[in-house]
Amino acid sequence: LVAIIGPNGGGKTTLLKLIAGILRPWTGTIEVFGARPGETASRIAYVPQAELVDWSFPVTVWNVAMMGRYARLGLLSRPGKPDHDAVMAALERVGMAAHRDTQIGSLSGGQRRRAFLARALASDPELYLLDEPVTGVDIPTQEDLMALLTGEAARGRTIVATTHDLAAAAAHFPLVVAVNGRIIASGSADLVRDPEVLARTYGGHLLVLGDRAVLLDDAHHHDTPSGIEEHYHEEGRR
């Protein structure tokens, strides 16, 4: 379980897309499972940010989850019983089996995230790339999604997720990578309680006031009406 933290525009989404093979690097090289990105697509599940999805598209929850099987099927193959079983199992795991025939755009924010996580689960990947998987969802949904991801990690899967929620990163991810155009720091979750690392990562977006860091709002911070999130660095005060 690895969390990628950093400011809006710092390169978090770009990094995931490069690993997934959606974007090509201008310079340098990337290897995923010993091959170029895109050559091992069936071993990777990429879940984009919620705001990047066209929710008016006329597909059901079942259709979305079934998309997770396409990389294994090939162009001319049709889903068989193993595929249908995998999709139903994924929908049951995320609590969306009862909504299988619901158009994706009519769901709540939390239900949409569950549906796209079902798509990822249905593909049975070795590597999950999740862009803001818990942004904009309520706390119970966030806890449910993280429990599923923790379970996948226990099965030997690798989960790399971007997040703006430093408290969630500290609570759920043992490893953290801080980025802002480059890797600022990487290591244990204690990094999110290090004022120096946060100041270098967020620059003018962060104010360190005594024992706490105040992260100023940007386009992805929706959690507090005031537009400010406070992350305490004294143990027990987060």
PDB file of C-alpha atoms in Angstrom:
ATOM      1  CA  LEU A   1       0.000   0.000   0.000  1.00  0.00           C
ATOM      2  CA  VAL A   2       1.670   3.176  -1.229  1.00  0.00           C
ATOM      3  CA  ALA A   3       0.169   6.675  -1.062  1.00  0.00           C
ATOM      4  CA  ILE A   4       1.355   9.411  -3.417  1.00  0.00           C
ATOM      5  CA  ILE A   5       0.831  12.869  -1.932  1.00  0.00           C
ATOM      6  CA  GLY A   6       1.494  16.320  -3.340  1.00  0.00           C
ATOM      7  CA  PRO A   7      -0.181  19.533  -4.494  1.00  0.00           C
ATOM      8  CA  ASN A   8      -2.637  19.842  -7.342  1.00  0.00           C
ATOM      9  CA  GLY A   9      -0.589  19.962 -10.550  1.00  0.00           C
ATOM     10  CA  GLY A  10       2.401  18.313  -8.894  1.00  0.00           C
ATOM     11  CA  GLY A  11       2.373  15.281 -11.185  1.00  0.00           C
ATOM     12  CA  LYS A  12       0.512  12.624  -9.200  1.00  0.00           C
ATOM     13  CA  THR A  13      -2.009  11.757 -11.920  1.00  0.00           C
ATOM     14  CA  THR A  14       0.655  12.012 -14.629  1.00  0.00           C
ATOM     15  CA  LEU A  15       2.796   9.505 -12.742  1.00  0.00           C
ATOM     16  CA  LEU A  16      -0.040   6.968 -12.578  1.00  0.00           C
ATOM     17  CA  LYS A  17      -0.849   7.431 -16.280  1.00  0.00           C
ATOM     18  CA  LEU A  18       2.800   6.886 -17.198  1.00  0.00           C
ATOM     19  CA  ILE A  19       2.898   3.641 -15.210  1.00  0.00           C
ATOM     20  CA  ALA A  20      -0.383   2.528 -16.802  1.00  0.00           C
ATOM     21  CA  GLY A  21       0.887   3.310 -20.300  1.00  0.00           C
ATOM     22  CA  ILE A  22      -1.786   5.938 -20.975  1.00  0.00           C
ATOM     23  CA  LEU A  23       0.909   8.612 -21.392  1.00  0.00           C
ATOM     24  CA  ARG A  24       4.395   8.239 -22.842  1.00  0.00           C
ATOM     25  CA  PRO A  25       7.408   9.804 -21.134  1.00  0.00           C
ATOM     26  CA  TRP A  26       9.145  12.650 -22.961  1.00  0.00           C
ATOM     27  CA  THR A  27      12.503  11.409 -21.683  1.00  0.00           C
ATOM     28  CA  GLY A  28      13.754   8.472 -19.674  1.00  0.00           C
ATOM     29  CA  THR A  29      12.303   4.976 -19.449  1.00  0.00           C
ATOM     30  CA  ILE A  30       9.679   3.166 -17.405  1.00  0.00           C
ATOM     31  CA  GLU A  31       9.455  -0.545 -16.728  1.00  0.00           C
ATOM     32  CA  VAL A  32       6.405  -2.307 -15.293  1.00  0.00           C
ATOM     33  CA  PHE A  33       6.787  -6.017 -14.570  1.00  0.00           C
ATOM     34  CA  GLY A  34       9.976  -5.943 -16.631  1.00  0.00           C
ATOM     35  CA  ALA A  35       8.263  -4.564 -19.742  1.00  0.00           C
ATOM     36  CA  ARG A  36       7.237  -1.231 -21.216  1.00  0.00           C
ATOM     37  CA  PRO A  37       4.018   0.301 -19.855  1.00  0.00           C
ATOM     38  CA  GLY A  38       1.003  -0.998 -21.760  1.00  0.00           C
ATOM     39  CA  GLU A  39       2.569  -4.359 -22.582  1.00  0.00           C
ATOM     40  CA  THR A  40       1.329  -5.860 -19.312  1.00  0.00           C
ATOM     41  CA  ALA A  41      -2.137  -4.246 -19.274  1.00  0.00           C
ATOM     42  CA  SER A  42      -3.890  -7.391 -18.065  1.00  0.00           C
ATOM     43  CA  ARG A  43      -1.853  -7.255 -14.837  1.00  0.00           C
ATOM     44  CA  ILE A  44      -2.764  -3.645 -14.043  1.00  0.00           C
ATOM     45  CA  ALA A  45      -6.002  -1.918 -13.030  1.00  0.00           C
ATOM     46  CA  TYR A  46      -6.193   1.862 -13.388  1.00  0.00           C
ATOM     47  CA  VAL A  47      -9.038   3.795 -11.738  1.00  0.00           C
ATOM     48  CA  PRO A  48      -9.189   7.474 -12.789  1.00  0.00           C
ATOM     49  CA  GLN A  49     -10.359  10.445 -10.788  1.00  0.00           C
ATOM     50  CA  ALA A  50     -14.136  10.685 -10.502  1.00  0.00           C
ATOM     51  CA  GLU A  51     -14.230  14.080 -12.222  1.00  0.00           C
ATOM     52  CA  LEU A  52     -12.516  12.659 -15.325  1.00  0.00           C
ATOM     53  CA  VAL A  53     -15.372  10.222 -16.020  1.00  0.00           C
ATOM     54  CA  ASP A  54     -18.298  11.034 -18.328  1.00  0.00           C
ATOM     55  CA  TRP A  55     -21.154  10.080 -16.009  1.00  0.00           C
ATOM     56  CA  SER A  56     -23.769  10.656 -18.744  1.00  0.00           C
ATOM     57  CA  PHE A  57     -22.456   7.695 -20.723  1.00  0.00           C
ATOM     58  CA  PRO A  58     -25.274   5.101 -21.007  1.00  0.00           C
ATOM     59  CA  VAL A  59     -23.707   2.160 -19.195  1.00  0.00           C
ATOM     60  CA  THR A  60     -24.876   0.258 -16.143  1.00  0.00           C
ATOM     61  CA  VAL A  61     -22.917  -0.713 -13.060  1.00  0.00           C
ATOM     62  CA  TRP A  62     -22.646  -4.231 -14.515  1.00  0.00           C
ATOM     63  CA  ASN A  63     -21.233  -2.869 -17.786  1.00  0.00           C
ATOM     64  CA  VAL A  64     -18.613  -0.853 -15.920  1.00  0.00           C
ATOM     65  CA  ALA A  65     -17.519  -3.810 -13.816  1.00  0.00           C
ATOM     66  CA  MET A  66     -17.386  -6.066 -16.894  1.00  0.00           C
ATOM     67  CA  MET A  67     -14.924  -3.639 -18.515  1.00  0.00           C
ATOM     68  CA  GLY A  68     -12.390  -5.008 -16.040  1.00  0.00           C
ATOM     69  CA  ARG A  69     -12.462  -8.349 -17.882  1.00  0.00           C
ATOM     70  CA  TYR A  70     -11.823  -7.007 -21.394  1.00  0.00           C
ATOM     71  CA  ALA A  71      -8.019  -7.022 -21.170  1.00  0.00           C
ATOM     72  CA  ARG A  72      -8.169 -10.762 -20.504  1.00  0.00           C
ATOM     73  CA  LEU A  73     -10.769 -11.531 -23.188  1.00  0.00           C
ATOM     74  CA  GLY A  74      -9.140 -10.147 -26.301  1.00  0.00           C
ATOM     75  CA  LEU A  75     -10.828  -8.260 -29.122  1.00  0.00           C
ATOM     76  CA  LEU A  76     -13.099 -10.966 -30.544  1.00  0.00           C
ATOM     77  CA  SER A  77     -13.960 -12.955 -27.416  1.00  0.00           C
ATOM     78  CA  ARG A  78     -17.225 -12.660 -25.534  1.00  0.00           C
ATOM     79  CA  PRO A  79     -17.542 -12.843 -21.746  1.00  0.00           C
ATOM     80  CA  GLY A  80     -18.174 -16.354 -20.488  1.00  0.00           C
ATOM     81  CA  LYS A  81     -19.291 -17.802 -17.182  1.00  0.00           C
ATOM     82  CA  PRO A  82     -15.921 -17.191 -15.460  1.00  0.00           C
ATOM     83  CA  ASP A  83     -16.156 -13.526 -16.449  1.00  0.00           C
ATOM     84  CA  HIS A  84     -19.732 -13.185 -15.225  1.00  0.00           C
ATOM     85  CA  ASP A  85     -18.805 -14.914 -11.965  1.00  0.00           C
ATOM     86  CA  ALA A  86     -15.818 -12.601 -11.463  1.00  0.00           C
ATOM     87  CA  VAL A  87     -17.939  -9.496 -12.072  1.00  0.00           C
ATOM     88  CA  MET A  88     -20.711 -10.617  -9.704  1.00  0.00           C
ATOM     89  CA  ALA A  89     -18.155 -11.450  -7.013  1.00  0.00           C
ATOM     90  CA  ALA A  90     -16.570  -8.000  -7.409  1.00  0.00           C
ATOM     91  CA  LEU A  91     -19.945  -6.231  -7.179  1.00  0.00           C
ATOM     92  CA  GLU A  92     -20.795  -8.200  -4.049  1.00  0.00           C
ATOM     93  CA  ARG A  93     -17.476  -7.305  -2.450  1.00  0.00           C
ATOM     94  CA  VAL A  94     -18.099  -3.577  -2.931  1.00  0.00           C
ATOM     95  CA  GLY A  95     -21.776  -3.797  -1.948  1.00  0.00           C
ATOM     96  CA  MET A  96     -23.116  -2.899  -5.414  1.00  0.00           C
ATOM     97  CA  ALA A  97     -24.766  -6.154  -6.565  1.00  0.00           C
ATOM     98  CA  ALA A  98     -28.232  -4.702  -5.950  1.00  0.00           C
ATOM     99  CA  HIS A  99     -27.393  -1.800  -8.287  1.00  0.00           C
ATOM    100  CA  ARG A 100     -26.051  -3.925 -11.156  1.00  0.00           C
ATOM    101  CA  ASP A 101     -28.669  -2.603 -13.629  1.00  0.00           C
ATOM    102  CA  THR A 102     -28.437   1.051 -12.541  1.00  0.00           C
ATOM    103  CA  GLN A 103     -27.047   3.638 -14.966  1.00  0.00           C
ATOM    104  CA  ILE A 104     -23.700   4.792 -13.599  1.00  0.00           C
ATOM    105  CA  GLY A 105     -24.542   8.493 -13.674  1.00  0.00           C
ATOM    106  CA  SER A 106     -27.532   8.120 -11.377  1.00  0.00           C
ATOM    107  CA  LEU A 107     -25.424   6.832  -8.497  1.00  0.00           C
ATOM    108  CA  SER A 108     -24.102   8.810  -5.557  1.00  0.00           C
ATOM    109  CA  GLY A 109     -20.425   9.733  -5.421  1.00  0.00           C
ATOM    110  CA  GLY A 110     -19.609   6.894  -3.063  1.00  0.00           C
ATOM    111  CA  GLN A 111     -21.503   4.361  -5.178  1.00  0.00           C
ATOM    112  CA  ARG A 112     -19.657   5.478  -8.280  1.00  0.00           C
ATOM    113  CA  ARG A 113     -16.312   4.891  -6.581  1.00  0.00           C
ATOM    114  CA  ARG A 114     -17.498   1.450  -5.490  1.00  0.00           C
ATOM    115  CA  ALA A 115     -18.545   0.603  -9.064  1.00  0.00           C
ATOM    116  CA  PHE A 116     -15.151   1.557 -10.470  1.00  0.00           C
ATOM    117  CA  LEU A 117     -13.380  -0.355  -7.721  1.00  0.00           C
ATOM    118  CA  ALA A 118     -15.518  -3.355  -8.726  1.00  0.00           C
ATOM    119  CA  ARG A 119     -14.188  -2.954 -12.277  1.00  0.00           C
ATOM    120  CA  ALA A 120     -10.651  -3.081 -10.895  1.00  0.00           C
ATOM    121  CA  LEU A 121     -11.383  -6.085  -8.663  1.00  0.00           C
ATOM    122  CA  ALA A 122     -13.005  -7.969 -11.546  1.00  0.00           C
ATOM    123  CA  SER A 123      -9.791  -7.783 -13.546  1.00  0.00           C
ATOM    124  CA  ASP A 124      -7.892  -9.483 -10.672  1.00  0.00           C
ATOM    125  CA  PRO A 125      -4.765  -7.370 -11.236  1.00  0.00           C
ATOM    126  CA  GLU A 126      -1.385  -7.576  -9.586  1.00  0.00           C
ATOM    127  CA  LEU A 127      -1.063  -3.789  -9.510  1.00  0.00           C
ATOM    128  CA  TYR A 128      -3.779  -1.260  -8.687  1.00  0.00           C
ATOM    129  CA  LEU A 129      -3.279   2.362  -9.765  1.00  0.00           C
ATOM    130  CA  LEU A 130      -5.952   4.472  -8.060  1.00  0.00           C
ATOM    131  CA  ASP A 131      -6.291   8.215  -8.616  1.00  0.00           C
ATOM    132  CA  GLU A 132      -7.947   9.828  -5.577  1.00  0.00           C
ATOM    133  CA  PRO A 133      -9.976   6.714  -4.680  1.00  0.00           C
ATOM    134  CA  VAL A 134     -11.511   8.190  -1.516  1.00  0.00           C
ATOM    135  CA  THR A 135     -11.919  11.836  -2.532  1.00  0.00           C
ATOM    136  CA  GLY A 136     -15.466  13.130  -2.180  1.00  0.00           C
ATOM    137  CA  VAL A 137     -16.879  10.087  -0.368  1.00  0.00           C
ATOM    138  CA  ASP A 138     -18.222   9.866   3.174  1.00  0.00           C
ATOM    139  CA  ILE A 139     -16.204   8.341   6.004  1.00  0.00           C
ATOM    140  CA  PRO A 140     -18.020   4.948   6.076  1.00  0.00           C
ATOM    141  CA  THR A 141     -17.478   4.522   2.321  1.00  0.00           C
ATOM    142  CA  GLN A 142     -13.846   5.589   2.694  1.00  0.00           C
ATOM    143  CA  GLU A 143     -13.323   2.992   5.417  1.00  0.00           C
ATOM    144  CA  ASP A 144     -15.025   0.276   3.337  1.00  0.00           C
ATOM    145  CA  LEU A 145     -12.906   1.027   0.269  1.00  0.00           C
ATOM    146  CA  MET A 146      -9.684   1.090   2.271  1.00  0.00           C
ATOM    147  CA  ALA A 147     -10.595  -2.210   3.944  1.00  0.00           C
ATOM    148  CA  LEU A 148     -10.966  -3.772   0.489  1.00  0.00           C
ATOM    149  CA  LEU A 149      -7.633  -2.383  -0.655  1.00  0.00           C
ATOM    150  CA  THR A 150      -5.917  -3.559   2.531  1.00  0.00           C
ATOM    151  CA  GLY A 151      -7.348  -7.015   1.869  1.00  0.00           C
ATOM    152  CA  GLU A 152      -5.952  -6.968  -1.665  1.00  0.00           C
ATOM    153  CA  ALA A 153      -2.538  -5.986  -0.299  1.00  0.00           C
ATOM    154  CA  ALA A 154      -2.734  -8.938   2.103  1.00  0.00           C
ATOM    155  CA  ARG A 155      -3.263 -11.158  -0.979  1.00  0.00           C
ATOM    156  CA  GLY A 156       0.074  -9.942  -2.358  1.00  0.00           C
ATOM    157  CA  ARG A 157      -1.290  -7.226  -4.627  1.00  0.00           C
ATOM    158  CA  THR A 158       0.349  -3.797  -4.884  1.00  0.00           C
ATOM    159  CA  ILE A 159      -1.810  -0.702  -4.440  1.00  0.00           C
ATOM    160  CA  VAL A 160      -0.525   2.734  -5.463  1.00  0.00           C
ATOM    161  CA  ALA A 161      -3.013   5.528  -4.749  1.00  0.00           C
ATOM    162  CA  THR A 162      -2.856   9.297  -5.002  1.00  0.00           C
ATOM    163  CA  THR A 163      -4.515  11.299  -2.255  1.00  0.00           C
ATOM    164  CA  HIS A 164      -4.866  14.853  -1.016  1.00  0.00           C
ATOM    165  CA  ASP A 165      -5.998  13.588   2.393  1.00  0.00           C
ATOM    166  CA  LEU A 166      -2.874  13.472   4.546  1.00  0.00           C
ATOM    167  CA  ALA A 167      -4.757  12.039   7.525  1.00  0.00           C
ATOM    168  CA  ALA A 168      -6.021   9.158   5.369  1.00  0.00           C
ATOM    169  CA  ALA A 169      -2.518   8.580   4.024  1.00  0.00           C
ATOM    170  CA  ALA A 170      -1.122   8.358   7.543  1.00  0.00           C
ATOM    171  CA  ALA A 171      -3.936   6.114   8.767  1.00  0.00           C
ATOM    172  CA  HIS A 172      -4.111   3.612   5.907  1.00  0.00           C
ATOM    173  CA  PHE A 173      -0.829   3.567   3.978  1.00  0.00           C
ATOM    174  CA  PRO A 174       2.435   2.271   5.494  1.00  0.00           C
ATOM    175  CA  LEU A 175       4.448   3.827   2.642  1.00  0.00           C
ATOM    176  CA  VAL A 176       4.230   7.386   1.292  1.00  0.00           C
ATOM    177  CA  VAL A 177       5.830   9.120  -1.692  1.00  0.00           C
ATOM    178  CA  ALA A 178       5.735  12.936  -1.748  1.00  0.00           C
ATOM    179  CA  VAL A 179       5.922  14.466  -5.238  1.00  0.00           C
ATOM    180  CA  ASN A 180       5.932  17.933  -6.729  1.00  0.00           C
ATOM    181  CA  GLY A 181       7.378  17.733 -10.214  1.00  0.00           C
ATOM    182  CA  ARG A 182       9.858  15.213  -8.831  1.00  0.00           C
ATOM    183  CA  ILE A 183      10.096  12.881  -5.857  1.00  0.00           C
ATOM    184  CA  ILE A 184      10.544  15.059  -2.778  1.00  0.00           C
ATOM    185  CA  ALA A 185      10.695  12.223  -0.259  1.00  0.00           C
ATOM    186  CA  SER A 186       9.661   8.605   0.159  1.00  0.00           C
ATOM    187  CA  GLY A 187       9.415   6.399   3.200  1.00  0.00           C
ATOM    188  CA  SER A 188       7.071   5.522   6.037  1.00  0.00           C
ATOM    189  CA  ALA A 189       3.755   7.259   6.718  1.00  0.00           C
ATOM    190  CA  ASP A 190       5.545   9.422   9.297  1.00  0.00           C
ATOM    191  CA  LEU A 191       6.480  11.659   6.357  1.00  0.00           C
ATOM    192  CA  VAL A 192       3.024  13.239   6.464  1.00  0.00           C
ATOM    193  CA  ARG A 193       3.820  14.497   9.971  1.00  0.00           C
ATOM    194  CA  ASP A 194       7.166  16.009   8.977  1.00  0.00           C
ATOM    195  CA  PRO A 195       6.751  19.809   8.559  1.00  0.00           C
ATOM    196  CA  GLU A 196       9.965  20.088   6.521  1.00  0.00           C
ATOM    197  CA  VAL A 197       8.870  17.428   4.018  1.00  0.00           C
ATOM    198  CA  LEU A 198       5.405  18.944   3.744  1.00  0.00           C
ATOM    199  CA  ALA A 199       6.789  22.441   3.265  1.00  0.00           C
ATOM    200  CA  ARG A 200       9.069  21.233   0.434  1.00  0.00           C
ATOM    201  CA  THR A 201       6.217  19.270  -1.116  1.00  0.00           C
ATOM    202  CA  TYR A 202       3.440  21.839  -0.949  1.00  0.00           C
ATOM    203  CA  GLY A 203       5.420  25.077  -0.943  1.00  0.00           C
ATOM    204  CA  GLY A 204       3.073  28.037  -0.686  1.00  0.00           C
ATOM    205  CA  HIS A 205       0.089  25.723  -0.203  1.00  0.00           C
ATOM    206  CA  LEU A 206       1.268  24.857   3.314  1.00  0.00           C
ATOM    207  CA  LEU A 207       1.642  26.907   6.454  1.00  0.00           C
ATOM    208  CA  VAL A 208       3.432  25.354   9.429  1.00  0.00           C
ATOM    209  CA  LEU A 209       2.109  26.873  12.640  1.00  0.00           C
ATOM    210  CA  GLY A 210       3.829  25.509  15.722  1.00  0.00           C
ATOM    211  CA  ASP A 211       2.838  21.856  16.102  1.00  0.00           C
ATOM    212  CA  ARG A 212       0.483  21.781  13.155  1.00  0.00           C
ATOM    213  CA  ALA A 213       0.490  22.153   9.390  1.00  0.00           C
ATOM    214  CA  VAL A 214      -2.380  23.998   7.732  1.00  0.00           C
ATOM    215  CA  LEU A 215      -2.908  22.862   4.148  1.00  0.00           C
ATOM    216  CA  LEU A 216      -4.565  25.600   2.128  1.00  0.00           C
ATOM    217  CA  ASP A 217      -7.407  24.693  -0.174  1.00  0.00           C
ATOM    218  CA  ASP A 218      -6.977  23.875  -3.862  1.00  0.00           C
ATOM    219  CA  ALA A 219      -9.249  22.386  -6.498  1.00  0.00           C
ATOM    220  CA  HIS A 220      -9.381  18.984  -4.800  1.00  0.00           C
ATOM    221  CA  HIS A 221     -10.020  19.980  -1.199  1.00  0.00           C
ATOM    222  CA  HIS A 222     -13.743  19.612  -0.574  1.00  0.00           C
ATOM    223  CA  ASP A 223     -13.713  18.319   2.992  1.00  0.00           C
ATOM    224  CA  THR A 224     -14.106  21.478   5.032  1.00  0.00           C
ATOM    225  CA  PRO A 225     -16.420  24.441   4.504  1.00  0.00           C
ATOM    226  CA  SER A 226     -13.654  26.843   5.402  1.00  0.00           C
ATOM    227  CA  GLY A 227     -11.433  25.458   2.651  1.00  0.00           C
ATOM    228  CA  ILE A 228      -8.698  24.606   5.149  1.00  0.00           C
ATOM    229  CA  GLU A 229      -7.527  21.216   6.375  1.00  0.00           C
ATOM    230  CA  GLU A 230      -5.402  21.018   9.514  1.00  0.00           C
ATOM    231  CA  HIS A 231      -3.001  18.127  10.055  1.00  0.00           C
ATOM    232  CA  TYR A 232      -1.507  17.914  13.547  1.00  0.00           C
ATOM    233  CA  HIS A 233       1.978  16.588  14.026  1.00  0.00           C
ATOM    234  CA  GLU A 234       1.881  15.878  17.746  1.00  0.00           C
ATOM    235  CA  GLU A 235       1.152  12.184  18.336  1.00  0.00           C
ATOM    236  CA  GLY A 236      -2.500  11.648  19.155  1.00  0.00           C
ATOM    237  CA  ARG A 237      -3.656  15.014  17.856  1.00  0.00           C
ATOM    238  CA  ARG A 238      -4.116  14.202  14.153  1.00  0.00           C
TER     239      ARG A 238
END
